[in-house]
Short mmCIF file of C-alpha atoms in Angstrom, two decimals:
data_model
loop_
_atom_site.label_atom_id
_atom_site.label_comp_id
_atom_site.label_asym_id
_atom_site.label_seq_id
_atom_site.Cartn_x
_atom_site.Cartn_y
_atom_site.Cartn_z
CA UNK A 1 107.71 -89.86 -64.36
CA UNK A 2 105.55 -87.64 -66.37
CA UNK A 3 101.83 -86.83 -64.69
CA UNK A 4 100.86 -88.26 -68.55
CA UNK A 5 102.60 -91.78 -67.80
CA UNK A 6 101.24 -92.16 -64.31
CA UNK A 7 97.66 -91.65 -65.47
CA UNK A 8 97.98 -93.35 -68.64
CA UNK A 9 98.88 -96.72 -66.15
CA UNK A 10 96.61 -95.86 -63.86
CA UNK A 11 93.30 -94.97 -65.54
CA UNK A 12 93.40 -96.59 -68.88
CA UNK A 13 89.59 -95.15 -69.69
CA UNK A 14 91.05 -91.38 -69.27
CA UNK A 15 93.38 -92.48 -71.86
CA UNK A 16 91.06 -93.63 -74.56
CA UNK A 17 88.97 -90.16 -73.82
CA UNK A 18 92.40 -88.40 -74.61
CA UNK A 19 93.02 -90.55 -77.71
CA UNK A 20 89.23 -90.50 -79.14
CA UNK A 21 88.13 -86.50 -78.62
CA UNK A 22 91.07 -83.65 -80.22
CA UNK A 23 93.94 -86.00 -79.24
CA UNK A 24 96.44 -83.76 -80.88
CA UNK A 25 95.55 -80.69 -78.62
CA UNK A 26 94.81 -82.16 -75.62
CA UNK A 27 97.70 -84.84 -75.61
CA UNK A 28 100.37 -81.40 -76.42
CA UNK A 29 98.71 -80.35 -72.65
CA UNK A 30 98.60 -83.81 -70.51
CA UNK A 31 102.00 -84.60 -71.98
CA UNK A 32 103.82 -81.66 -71.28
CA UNK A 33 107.87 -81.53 -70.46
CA UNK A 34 106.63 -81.15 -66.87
CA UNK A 35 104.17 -82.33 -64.73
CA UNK A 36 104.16 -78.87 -63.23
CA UNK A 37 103.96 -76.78 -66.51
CA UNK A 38 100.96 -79.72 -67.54
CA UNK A 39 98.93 -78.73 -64.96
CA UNK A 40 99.42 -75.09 -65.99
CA UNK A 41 98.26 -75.77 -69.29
CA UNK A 42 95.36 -78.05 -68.71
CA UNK A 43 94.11 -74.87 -66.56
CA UNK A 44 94.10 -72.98 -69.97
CA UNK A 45 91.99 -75.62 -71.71
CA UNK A 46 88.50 -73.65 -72.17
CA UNK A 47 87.13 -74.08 -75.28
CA UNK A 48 84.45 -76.87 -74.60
CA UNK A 49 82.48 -78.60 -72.39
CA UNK A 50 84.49 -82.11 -73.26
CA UNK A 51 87.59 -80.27 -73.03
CA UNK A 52 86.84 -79.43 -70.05
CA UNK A 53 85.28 -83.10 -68.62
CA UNK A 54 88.37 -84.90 -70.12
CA UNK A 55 91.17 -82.35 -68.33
CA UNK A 56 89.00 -82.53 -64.70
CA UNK A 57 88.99 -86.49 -65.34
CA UNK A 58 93.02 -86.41 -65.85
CA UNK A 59 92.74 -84.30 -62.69
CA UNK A 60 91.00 -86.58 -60.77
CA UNK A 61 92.96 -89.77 -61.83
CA UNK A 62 95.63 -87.69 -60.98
CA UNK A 63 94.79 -87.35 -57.18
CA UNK A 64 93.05 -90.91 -56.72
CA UNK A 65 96.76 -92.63 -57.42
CA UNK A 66 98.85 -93.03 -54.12
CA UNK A 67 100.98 -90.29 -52.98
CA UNK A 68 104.86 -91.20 -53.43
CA UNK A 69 105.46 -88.19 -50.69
CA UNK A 70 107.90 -86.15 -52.30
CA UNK A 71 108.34 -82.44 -51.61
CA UNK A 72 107.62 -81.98 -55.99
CA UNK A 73 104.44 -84.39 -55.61
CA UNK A 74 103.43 -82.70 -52.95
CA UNK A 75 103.36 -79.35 -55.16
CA UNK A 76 101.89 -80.98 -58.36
CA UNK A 77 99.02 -82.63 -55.93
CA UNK A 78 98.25 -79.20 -54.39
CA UNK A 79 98.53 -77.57 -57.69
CA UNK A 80 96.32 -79.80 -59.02
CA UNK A 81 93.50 -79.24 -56.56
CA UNK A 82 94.09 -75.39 -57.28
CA UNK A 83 93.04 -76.04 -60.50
CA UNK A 84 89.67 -77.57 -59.81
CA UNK A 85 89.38 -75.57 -56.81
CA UNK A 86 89.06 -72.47 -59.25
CA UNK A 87 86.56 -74.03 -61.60
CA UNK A 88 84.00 -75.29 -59.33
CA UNK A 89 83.41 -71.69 -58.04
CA UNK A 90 80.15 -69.90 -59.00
CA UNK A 91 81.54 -66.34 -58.94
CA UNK A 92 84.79 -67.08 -60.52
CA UNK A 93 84.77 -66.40 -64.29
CA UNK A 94 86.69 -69.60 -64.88
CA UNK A 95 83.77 -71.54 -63.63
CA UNK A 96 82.86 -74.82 -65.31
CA UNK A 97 79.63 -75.80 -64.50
CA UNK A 98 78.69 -79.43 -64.58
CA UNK A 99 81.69 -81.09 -63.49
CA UNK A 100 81.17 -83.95 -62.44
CA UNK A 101 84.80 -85.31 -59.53
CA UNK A 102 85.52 -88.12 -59.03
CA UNK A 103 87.23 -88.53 -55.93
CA UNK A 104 86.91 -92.08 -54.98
CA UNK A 105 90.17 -93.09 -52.91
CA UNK A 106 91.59 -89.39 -53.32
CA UNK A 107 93.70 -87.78 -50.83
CA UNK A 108 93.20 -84.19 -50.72
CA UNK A 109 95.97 -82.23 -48.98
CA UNK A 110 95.19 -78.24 -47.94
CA UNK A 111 92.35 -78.06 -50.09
CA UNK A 112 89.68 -75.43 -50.13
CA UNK A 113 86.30 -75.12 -51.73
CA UNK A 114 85.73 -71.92 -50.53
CA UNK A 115 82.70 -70.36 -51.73
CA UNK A 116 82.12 -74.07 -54.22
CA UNK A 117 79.00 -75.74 -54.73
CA UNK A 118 78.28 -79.06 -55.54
CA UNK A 119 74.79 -80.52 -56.39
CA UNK A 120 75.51 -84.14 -55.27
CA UNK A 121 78.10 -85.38 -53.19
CA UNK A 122 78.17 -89.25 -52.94
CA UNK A 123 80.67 -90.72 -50.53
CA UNK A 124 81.63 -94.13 -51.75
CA UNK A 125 84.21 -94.62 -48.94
CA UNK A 126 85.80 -93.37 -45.32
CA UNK A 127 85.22 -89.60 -45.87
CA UNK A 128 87.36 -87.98 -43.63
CA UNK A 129 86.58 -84.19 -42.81
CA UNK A 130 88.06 -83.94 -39.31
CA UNK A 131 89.44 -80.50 -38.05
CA UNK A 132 87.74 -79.24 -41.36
CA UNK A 133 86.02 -75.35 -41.12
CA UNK A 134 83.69 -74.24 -42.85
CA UNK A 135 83.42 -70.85 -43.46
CA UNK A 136 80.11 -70.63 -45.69
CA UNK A 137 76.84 -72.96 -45.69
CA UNK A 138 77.52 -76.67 -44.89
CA UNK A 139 75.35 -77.90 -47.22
CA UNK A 140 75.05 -81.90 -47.01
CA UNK A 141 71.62 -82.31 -47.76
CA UNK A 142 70.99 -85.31 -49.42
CA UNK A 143 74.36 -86.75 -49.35
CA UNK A 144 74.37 -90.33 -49.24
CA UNK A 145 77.30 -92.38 -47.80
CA UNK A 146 77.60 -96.02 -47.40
CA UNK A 147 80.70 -95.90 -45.12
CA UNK A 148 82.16 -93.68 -42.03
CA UNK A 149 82.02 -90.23 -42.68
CA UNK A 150 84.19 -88.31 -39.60
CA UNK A 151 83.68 -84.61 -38.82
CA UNK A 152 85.76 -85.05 -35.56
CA UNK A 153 86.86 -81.49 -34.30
CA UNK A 154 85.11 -79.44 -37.54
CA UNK A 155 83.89 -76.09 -37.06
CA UNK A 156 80.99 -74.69 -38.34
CA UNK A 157 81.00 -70.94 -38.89
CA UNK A 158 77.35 -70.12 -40.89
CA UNK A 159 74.19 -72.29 -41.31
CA UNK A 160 74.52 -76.23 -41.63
CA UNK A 161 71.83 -78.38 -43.25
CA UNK A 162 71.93 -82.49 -43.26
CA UNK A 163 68.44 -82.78 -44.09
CA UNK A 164 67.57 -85.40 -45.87
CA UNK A 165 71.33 -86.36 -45.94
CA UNK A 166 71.50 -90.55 -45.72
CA UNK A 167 74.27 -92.25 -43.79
CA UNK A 168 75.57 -96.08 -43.69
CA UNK A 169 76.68 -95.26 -40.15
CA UNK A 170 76.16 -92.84 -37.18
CA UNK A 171 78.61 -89.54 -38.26
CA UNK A 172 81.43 -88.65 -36.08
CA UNK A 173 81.01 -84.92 -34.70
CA UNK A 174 83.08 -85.39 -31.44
CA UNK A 175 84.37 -82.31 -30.55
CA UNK A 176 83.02 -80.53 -33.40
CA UNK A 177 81.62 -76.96 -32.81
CA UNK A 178 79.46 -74.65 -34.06
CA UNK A 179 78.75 -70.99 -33.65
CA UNK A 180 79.48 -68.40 -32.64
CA UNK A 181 77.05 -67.27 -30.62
CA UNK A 182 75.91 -64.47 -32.18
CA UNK A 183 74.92 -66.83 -35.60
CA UNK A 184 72.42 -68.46 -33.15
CA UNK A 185 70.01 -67.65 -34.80
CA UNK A 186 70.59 -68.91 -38.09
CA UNK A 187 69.10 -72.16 -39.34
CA UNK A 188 71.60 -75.71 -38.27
CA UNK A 189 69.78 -79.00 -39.28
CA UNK A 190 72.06 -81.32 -37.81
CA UNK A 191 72.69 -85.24 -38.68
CA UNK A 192 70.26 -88.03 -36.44
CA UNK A 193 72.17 -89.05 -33.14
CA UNK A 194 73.58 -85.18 -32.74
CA UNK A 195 72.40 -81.84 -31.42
CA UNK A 196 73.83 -78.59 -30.72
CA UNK A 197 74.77 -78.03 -26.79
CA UNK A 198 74.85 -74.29 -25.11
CA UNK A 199 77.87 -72.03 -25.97
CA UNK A 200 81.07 -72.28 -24.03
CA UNK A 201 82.90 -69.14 -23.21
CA UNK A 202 84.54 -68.43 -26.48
CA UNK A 203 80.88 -68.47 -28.10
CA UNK A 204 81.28 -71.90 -29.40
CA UNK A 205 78.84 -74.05 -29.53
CA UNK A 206 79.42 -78.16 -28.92
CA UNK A 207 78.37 -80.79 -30.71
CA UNK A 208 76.18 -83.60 -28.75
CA UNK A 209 74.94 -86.89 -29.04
CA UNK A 210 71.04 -87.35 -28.29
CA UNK A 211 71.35 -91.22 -27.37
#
């Protein structure tokens, strides 16, 4: 079934964006032969700002529907997150600033933000980061969350920062590590409940609890 079908039943409001802004051009890219050669497409899409927010909204709708976990979903899923992967970089010239994801219910598979920023994150559900690393500032201050939200196992390479950051429920950072030891130095604010303990051999750093 054609990514343009399974949206269209899925997310009838991305539909009537499609229909009332350029449907002609935009419809020729979210109803391409293939769902493959539609996500190649909608990457192309550049002209505008609404342009933009409509294609990153099919996007999204895209990756909140259930997996059917076939090898070529699999590939259109990953290819889809490539896609928004590349325009939520600063430093990339494809950047679209202001996006605004939607990834309520998503399941993300091998994705990477690399290098991303985002200027709100609100977690509406189980957020799952566990066995996540991340390679540049962890930057969660002022995320809010009114459900679980798991770092079990993560690793934290540079600074971390949860100041401020507002959670329904205690975050899970068992086994989750920081360091190494020669970043000591740099600035970690970590979530209530958790601290940082004293470097193991390898120069990582363990996660605690306080209580």
């Amino acid at each position: 079934m054609a990514l343009w079908l399974a949206v269209r039943k899925q997310r009838s409001t991305e539909l009537d964006l499609l229909q009332k802004h350029e449907p002609h051009r935009l419809a020729e890219q979210v109803a391409a032969d293939t769902r493959q050669h539609q996500l190649r497409t909608a990457a192309d899409a550049r002209e505008d700002a609404l342009a933009r927010r409509v294609i990153a909204e099919v996007l999204c709708a895209y990756l909140r529907m259930p997996p059917d976990g076939t090898a070529e979903e699999v590939q259109v899923r990953r290819a889809a997150q490539k896609i928004l992967e590349r325009h939520t970089h600063p430093g990339d010239i494809r950047h679209w600033p202001g996006l605004f994801l939607d990834f309520s219910g998503a399941h993300l598979d091998r994705v990477r933000f690399t290098g991303c920023r985002f200027e709100a994150i609100l977690f509406t559900g189980f957020a799952s980061f566990i066995s996540a690393r991340f390679d540049g500032e962890g930057n969660f201050q002022g995320a809010q969350s009114a459900d679980q939200v798991d770092f079990h196992n993560a690793r934290f390479v540079d600074d971390v920062n949860f100041g401020d950051a507002e959670f329904a429920a205690l975050p899970k950072l068992d086994h989750a590590e920081a360091g190494p030891d020669h970043l000591k130095l740099l600035q970690r604010h970590w979530p209530a409940g958790w601290t940082l303990g004293d470097p193991e051999d390898d120069g990582w750093a363990p996660l605690l609890r306080t209580d």
